mmCIF file of C-alpha atoms in Angstrom:
data_model
loop_
_atom_site.group_PDB
_atom_site.id
_atom_site.type_symbol
_atom_site.label_atom_id
_atom_site.label_comp_id
_atom_site.label_asym_id
_atom_site.label_seq_id
_atom_site.Cartn_x
_atom_site.Cartn_y
_atom_site.Cartn_z
ATOM 1 C CA MET J 1 0.000 0.000 0.000
ATOM 2 C CA VAL J 2 1.255 3.461 -0.899
ATOM 3 C CA GLU J 3 1.744 5.774 2.063
ATOM 4 C CA ARG J 4 1.213 9.506 1.733
ATOM 5 C CA VAL J 5 3.640 10.209 4.588
ATOM 6 C CA THR J 6 6.715 8.260 5.706
ATOM 7 C CA ALA J 7 9.716 8.960 7.920
ATOM 8 C CA THR J 8 13.431 8.297 7.759
ATOM 9 C CA GLN J 9 15.062 6.144 10.425
ATOM 10 C CA ALA J 10 16.604 9.273 11.973
ATOM 11 C CA ALA J 11 13.136 10.829 12.285
ATOM 12 C CA LEU J 12 11.698 7.612 13.734
ATOM 13 C CA ASP J 13 14.515 7.493 16.307
ATOM 14 C CA LEU J 14 13.809 11.081 17.367
ATOM 15 C CA ILE J 15 10.079 10.356 17.561
ATOM 16 C CA GLU J 16 10.790 7.432 19.919
ATOM 17 C CA SER J 17 12.981 9.650 22.099
ATOM 18 C CA LEU J 18 10.308 12.349 22.226
ATOM 19 C CA LYS J 19 7.619 9.776 23.087
ATOM 20 C CA GLU J 20 9.706 8.633 26.059
ATOM 21 C CA LYS J 21 9.782 12.229 27.358
ATOM 22 C CA HIS J 22 6.327 13.479 26.372
ATOM 23 C CA GLY J 23 4.102 10.441 25.853
ATOM 24 C CA PRO J 24 1.971 9.961 22.710
ATOM 25 C CA LEU J 25 2.622 12.459 19.922
ATOM 26 C CA MET J 26 0.939 13.973 16.901
ATOM 27 C CA PHE J 27 2.200 15.955 13.908
ATOM 28 C CA HIS J 28 0.754 18.767 11.838
ATOM 29 C CA GLN J 29 2.337 19.980 8.602
ATOM 30 C CA SER J 30 2.549 23.698 9.224
ATOM 31 C CA GLY J 31 1.500 25.905 6.366
ATOM 32 C CA GLY J 32 3.525 28.960 7.202
ATOM 33 C CA CYS J 33 3.412 31.859 9.628
ATOM 34 C CA CYS J 34 6.161 32.037 12.245
ATOM 35 C CA ASP J 35 7.442 28.487 11.792
ATOM 36 C CA GLY J 36 7.342 28.330 7.994
ATOM 37 C CA SER J 37 6.247 25.160 6.251
ATOM 38 C CA ALA J 38 7.495 22.488 8.640
ATOM 39 C CA PRO J 39 6.243 19.330 10.289
ATOM 40 C CA MET J 40 5.340 20.340 13.833
ATOM 41 C CA CYS J 41 5.396 17.760 16.646
ATOM 42 C CA TYR J 42 3.094 18.110 19.657
ATOM 43 C CA PRO J 43 1.928 15.981 22.554
ATOM 44 C CA ASP J 44 -1.091 14.084 21.238
ATOM 45 C CA GLY J 45 -4.196 16.258 21.456
ATOM 46 C CA GLU J 46 -2.340 19.492 22.258
ATOM 47 C CA PHE J 47 -2.824 20.852 18.740
ATOM 48 C CA PHE J 48 -6.507 21.085 17.941
ATOM 49 C CA THR J 49 -7.346 19.885 14.459
ATOM 50 C CA GLY J 50 -10.470 21.111 12.739
ATOM 51 C CA ASP J 51 -12.717 20.415 9.789
ATOM 52 C CA SER J 52 -10.075 21.828 7.442
ATOM 53 C CA ASP J 53 -7.410 19.344 8.599
ATOM 54 C CA LYS J 54 -6.871 15.967 6.970
ATOM 55 C CA LEU J 55 -5.310 12.895 8.566
ATOM 56 C CA LEU J 56 -2.583 12.058 6.065
ATOM 57 C CA GLY J 57 -1.234 8.959 7.819
ATOM 58 C CA GLU J 58 1.041 8.118 10.717
ATOM 59 C CA ILE J 59 4.745 8.036 11.407
ATOM 60 C CA GLY J 60 6.274 6.280 14.379
ATOM 61 C CA GLY J 61 2.822 5.640 15.807
ATOM 62 C CA ALA J 62 1.908 9.344 15.709
ATOM 63 C CA ASN J 63 -0.936 10.693 13.577
ATOM 64 C CA PHE J 64 0.172 13.152 10.903
ATOM 65 C CA TYR J 65 -2.274 15.899 9.849
ATOM 66 C CA ILE J 66 -2.192 18.486 7.084
ATOM 67 C CA SER J 67 -4.577 21.320 6.280
ATOM 68 C CA ASP J 68 -6.807 20.920 3.242
ATOM 69 C CA ALA J 69 -5.115 23.912 1.602
ATOM 70 C CA GLN J 70 -1.617 22.459 2.141
ATOM 71 C CA TYR J 71 -2.829 19.050 0.961
ATOM 72 C CA GLU J 72 -3.875 20.567 -2.374
ATOM 73 C CA TYR J 73 -0.259 21.641 -2.936
ATOM 74 C CA TRP J 74 1.278 18.350 -1.787
ATOM 75 C CA LYS J 75 -1.271 15.711 -2.858
ATOM 76 C CA HIS J 76 0.811 14.550 -5.828
ATOM 77 C CA THR J 77 3.801 13.840 -3.573
ATOM 78 C CA GLN J 78 4.777 11.522 -0.782
ATOM 79 C CA LEU J 79 5.943 13.472 2.265
ATOM 80 C CA ILE J 80 9.131 12.065 3.766
ATOM 81 C CA ILE J 81 9.754 13.378 7.261
ATOM 82 C CA ASP J 82 13.428 13.634 8.091
ATOM 83 C CA VAL J 83 15.456 15.248 10.869
ATOM 84 C CA VAL J 84 18.482 17.526 10.694
ATOM 85 C CA ASP J 85 20.622 19.354 13.217
ATOM 86 C CA GLY J 86 19.543 22.872 14.080
ATOM 87 C CA ARG J 87 16.702 24.824 15.593
ATOM 88 C CA GLY J 88 13.322 24.392 14.013
ATOM 89 C CA GLY J 89 9.861 25.541 14.928
ATOM 90 C CA MET J 90 9.691 27.167 18.312
ATOM 91 C CA PHE J 91 6.426 25.357 19.095
ATOM 92 C CA SER J 92 7.575 21.896 18.030
ATOM 93 C CA LEU J 93 8.803 19.436 20.697
ATOM 94 C CA GLU J 94 12.146 18.638 19.056
ATOM 95 C CA GLY J 95 13.468 22.217 19.368
ATOM 96 C CA PRO J 96 15.254 21.755 22.718
ATOM 97 C CA GLU J 97 16.956 18.619 21.329
ATOM 98 C CA GLY J 98 18.999 20.700 18.866
ATOM 99 C CA LYS J 99 17.189 18.944 16.013
ATOM 100 C CA ARG J 100 14.380 19.847 13.678
ATOM 101 C CA PHE J 101 11.986 17.840 11.610
ATOM 102 C CA LEU J 102 12.101 18.578 7.901
ATOM 103 C CA THR J 103 9.698 17.634 5.117
ATOM 104 C CA ARG J 104 11.182 16.205 1.960
ATOM 105 C CA SER J 105 8.987 14.982 -0.862
ATOM 106 C CA ARG J 106 8.944 12.953 -4.017
ATOM 107 C CA VAL J 107 6.366 12.835 -6.778
ATOM 108 C CA PHE J 108 4.238 9.686 -6.838
ATOM 109 C CA THR J 109 4.734 7.390 -9.798
ATOM 110 C CA GLU J 110 1.819 6.831 -12.161
ATOM 111 C CA LYS J 111 1.276 3.376 -10.650
ATOM 112 C CA GLU J 112 1.238 4.828 -7.116
ATOM 113 C CA ARG J 113 -1.240 7.546 -8.148
ATOM 114 C CA GLN J 114 -3.553 4.907 -9.577
ATOM 115 C CA GLU J 115 -3.311 2.857 -6.377
ATOM 116 C CA LEU J 116 -4.104 5.922 -4.285
ATOM 117 C CA GLU J 117 -7.127 6.732 -6.452
ATOM 118 C CA LEU J 118 -8.457 3.189 -6.013
ATOM 119 C CA SER J 119 -8.087 3.363 -2.237
ATOM 120 C CA SER J 120 -9.865 6.739 -1.925
#
């Protein structure tokens, strides 16, 4: 099955570390403002999703949401959540770790797009 969002091993390792400190987590793909377009990590339920947010999938056992407007820009790609050194979003849990989550992407193949259409 084609996944709309995946994570690198480095991201999964950081997620596990954050879960040990903060308990269950959730992600929201930020669409801008003060933290730019970045995957934001929160304790599960701390970020309130609304009718305009879509559950894209899960990474490391944490639900990953994206706004409908952001989804329209990214729907033809698979989001690959990675982690790099540096300071990221000031509201995201990984900030004090000296790491930041980063969204990479790749365009779905024709076969993957067809599979996604069938599963919708």
